[in-house]
Amino acid sequence: MASAARSSSVSAEDAVLLLQGMKTCKTVKIQLMSCTLCSTSAPRSMRYKVLSCACQYCKDAVPYMTSPRRLKILVCQETSDVDIHEQGDHQSRARMPSKPFITPQQRGFIQELAREI
């Protein structure tokens, strides 16, 4: 499979939905660093996170090597802008069934309903 690098800049809510639709990943690295997403002169921080593929189908397809699939996620701590960089391909196109997740909007609505009770 050919290695491909893709990048996208999205809002925090869209990033949550994008990550929920992807295969299972595990966090390899996470750290705080100077923001490179914002164009303002004020110093800001961003969260730098690297995820690697943890899908069981990819592990079963090639049990003797790790998947080259990586996601690099950059999140500005001030504006909550998210930049997602994808690199590499999965070893298998099959996808594990995922459990349903609650979006941030749904979580806010649930908390609002709970306060009313």
mmCIF file of C-alpha atoms in Angstrom:
data_model
loop_
_atom_site.group_PDB
_atom_site.id
_atom_site.type_symbol
_atom_site.label_atom_id
_atom_site.label_comp_id
_atom_site.label_asym_id
_atom_site.label_seq_id
_atom_site.Cartn_x
_atom_site.Cartn_y
_atom_site.Cartn_z
ATOM 1 C CA MET A 1 0.000 0.000 0.000
ATOM 2 C CA ALA A 2 1.251 3.477 -0.812
ATOM 3 C CA SER A 3 1.924 5.850 2.054
ATOM 4 C CA ALA A 4 -0.152 9.000 1.907
ATOM 5 C CA ALA A 5 0.000 12.164 3.986
ATOM 6 C CA ARG A 6 -3.182 14.185 4.384
ATOM 7 C CA SER A 7 -3.983 17.228 6.486
ATOM 8 C CA SER A 8 -7.186 18.974 7.515
ATOM 9 C CA SER A 9 -8.064 21.901 9.748
ATOM 10 C CA VAL A 10 -11.428 21.617 11.516
ATOM 11 C CA SER A 11 -13.347 22.838 14.546
ATOM 12 C CA ALA A 12 -13.167 20.927 17.832
ATOM 13 C CA GLU A 13 -16.693 19.498 17.396
ATOM 14 C CA ASP A 14 -15.936 18.293 13.862
ATOM 15 C CA ALA A 15 -12.650 16.755 15.037
ATOM 16 C CA VAL A 16 -14.499 14.692 17.658
ATOM 17 C CA LEU A 17 -16.877 13.378 14.983
ATOM 18 C CA LEU A 18 -13.975 12.648 12.595
ATOM 19 C CA LEU A 19 -12.059 10.673 15.219
ATOM 20 C CA GLN A 20 -15.170 8.705 16.203
ATOM 21 C CA GLY A 21 -15.563 7.581 12.591
ATOM 22 C CA MET A 22 -11.982 6.295 12.334
ATOM 23 C CA LYS A 23 -10.516 2.946 13.330
ATOM 24 C CA THR A 24 -9.332 2.345 16.882
ATOM 25 C CA CYS A 25 -6.217 4.341 17.803
ATOM 26 C CA LYS A 26 -3.979 4.538 20.853
ATOM 27 C CA THR A 27 -2.081 7.580 22.097
ATOM 28 C CA VAL A 28 1.658 7.295 21.514
ATOM 29 C CA LYS A 29 2.748 10.795 22.513
ATOM 30 C CA ILE A 30 1.102 13.865 24.023
ATOM 31 C CA GLN A 31 2.682 17.161 25.032
ATOM 32 C CA LEU A 32 2.090 20.897 25.336
ATOM 33 C CA MET A 33 4.033 23.212 23.017
ATOM 34 C CA SER A 34 3.956 26.674 21.401
ATOM 35 C CA CYS A 35 1.014 27.155 19.062
ATOM 36 C CA THR A 36 1.752 27.097 15.330
ATOM 37 C CA LEU A 37 -1.905 27.209 14.253
ATOM 38 C CA CYS A 38 -2.726 30.800 15.211
ATOM 39 C CA SER A 39 -1.365 33.799 13.367
ATOM 40 C CA THR A 40 -1.544 36.163 16.352
ATOM 41 C CA SER A 41 1.566 37.657 17.916
ATOM 42 C CA ALA A 42 0.478 36.708 21.442
ATOM 43 C CA PRO A 43 2.119 33.487 22.672
ATOM 44 C CA ARG A 44 -0.335 30.607 22.917
ATOM 45 C CA SER A 45 -0.089 26.947 23.764
ATOM 46 C CA MET A 46 -1.296 23.966 21.792
ATOM 47 C CA ARG A 47 -1.732 20.293 22.607
ATOM 48 C CA TYR A 48 0.325 17.997 20.352
ATOM 49 C CA LYS A 49 -0.928 14.406 20.224
ATOM 50 C CA VAL A 50 0.258 11.440 18.138
ATOM 51 C CA LEU A 51 -2.044 8.432 17.682
ATOM 52 C CA SER A 52 -1.165 5.078 16.124
ATOM 53 C CA CYS A 53 -3.459 2.396 14.725
ATOM 54 C CA ALA A 54 -4.638 -0.123 17.339
ATOM 55 C CA CYS A 55 -7.161 -1.954 15.147
ATOM 56 C CA GLN A 56 -7.302 -5.720 15.697
ATOM 57 C CA TYR A 57 -7.831 -6.379 11.964
ATOM 58 C CA CYS A 58 -4.557 -4.585 11.138
ATOM 59 C CA LYS A 59 -2.737 -6.584 13.845
ATOM 60 C CA ASP A 60 -4.148 -9.852 12.489
ATOM 61 C CA ALA A 61 -3.280 -8.987 8.862
ATOM 62 C CA VAL A 62 0.419 -8.448 9.627
ATOM 63 C CA PRO A 63 1.147 -9.834 13.126
ATOM 64 C CA TYR A 64 4.929 -9.378 12.928
ATOM 65 C CA MET A 65 4.995 -5.601 12.349
ATOM 66 C CA THR A 66 3.281 -2.464 13.590
ATOM 67 C CA SER A 67 0.909 -0.498 11.408
ATOM 68 C CA PRO A 68 2.492 2.540 9.719
ATOM 69 C CA ARG A 69 -0.755 4.467 10.234
ATOM 70 C CA ARG A 70 -0.279 7.637 12.346
ATOM 71 C CA LEU A 71 -2.449 10.628 13.211
ATOM 72 C CA LYS A 72 -0.942 13.860 14.490
ATOM 73 C CA ILE A 73 -3.495 16.126 16.173
ATOM 74 C CA LEU A 74 -2.715 19.744 17.052
ATOM 75 C CA VAL A 75 -5.230 21.638 19.233
ATOM 76 C CA CYS A 76 -4.908 25.357 20.045
ATOM 77 C CA GLN A 77 -5.668 25.816 23.757
ATOM 78 C CA GLU A 78 -7.118 29.331 23.240
ATOM 79 C CA THR A 79 -9.262 28.998 20.096
ATOM 80 C CA SER A 80 -9.877 25.207 20.170
ATOM 81 C CA ASP A 81 -8.946 24.990 16.471
ATOM 82 C CA VAL A 82 -7.830 21.487 15.509
ATOM 83 C CA ASP A 83 -5.362 20.454 12.807
ATOM 84 C CA ILE A 84 -5.258 16.738 11.932
ATOM 85 C CA HIS A 85 -2.416 15.199 9.908
ATOM 86 C CA GLU A 86 -2.745 11.617 8.648
ATOM 87 C CA GLN A 87 0.222 9.535 7.529
ATOM 88 C CA GLY A 88 0.487 5.965 6.296
ATOM 89 C CA ASP A 89 -2.167 3.391 5.497
ATOM 90 C CA HIS A 90 -3.869 0.653 7.482
ATOM 91 C CA GLN A 91 -2.808 -2.963 6.953
ATOM 92 C CA SER A 92 -6.457 -3.962 6.525
ATOM 93 C CA ARG A 93 -9.478 -2.108 5.138
ATOM 94 C CA ALA A 94 -11.855 -3.996 7.465
ATOM 95 C CA ARG A 95 -13.175 -2.000 10.396
ATOM 96 C CA MET A 96 -14.119 -3.177 13.879
ATOM 97 C CA PRO A 97 -17.675 -2.310 14.920
ATOM 98 C CA SER A 98 -17.521 0.754 17.133
ATOM 99 C CA LYS A 99 -19.579 1.556 20.172
ATOM 100 C CA PRO A 100 -21.770 4.667 19.971
ATOM 101 C CA PHE A 101 -20.319 7.880 21.400
ATOM 102 C CA ILE A 102 -21.988 10.979 22.780
ATOM 103 C CA THR A 103 -21.042 14.196 20.959
ATOM 104 C CA PRO A 104 -20.165 17.334 22.973
ATOM 105 C CA GLN A 105 -23.499 18.896 21.934
ATOM 106 C CA GLN A 106 -25.399 15.837 23.156
ATOM 107 C CA ARG A 107 -23.435 15.839 26.415
ATOM 108 C CA GLY A 108 -24.311 19.515 26.978
ATOM 109 C CA PHE A 109 -27.995 18.810 26.298
ATOM 110 C CA ILE A 110 -27.976 15.876 28.739
ATOM 111 C CA GLN A 111 -26.349 18.020 31.441
ATOM 112 C CA GLU A 112 -28.930 20.742 30.832
ATOM 113 C CA LEU A 113 -31.757 18.215 31.236
ATOM 114 C CA ALA A 114 -30.168 16.842 34.411
ATOM 115 C CA ARG A 115 -29.993 20.343 35.939
ATOM 116 C CA GLU A 116 -33.727 20.839 35.331
ATOM 117 C CA ILE A 117 -34.657 17.715 37.284
#
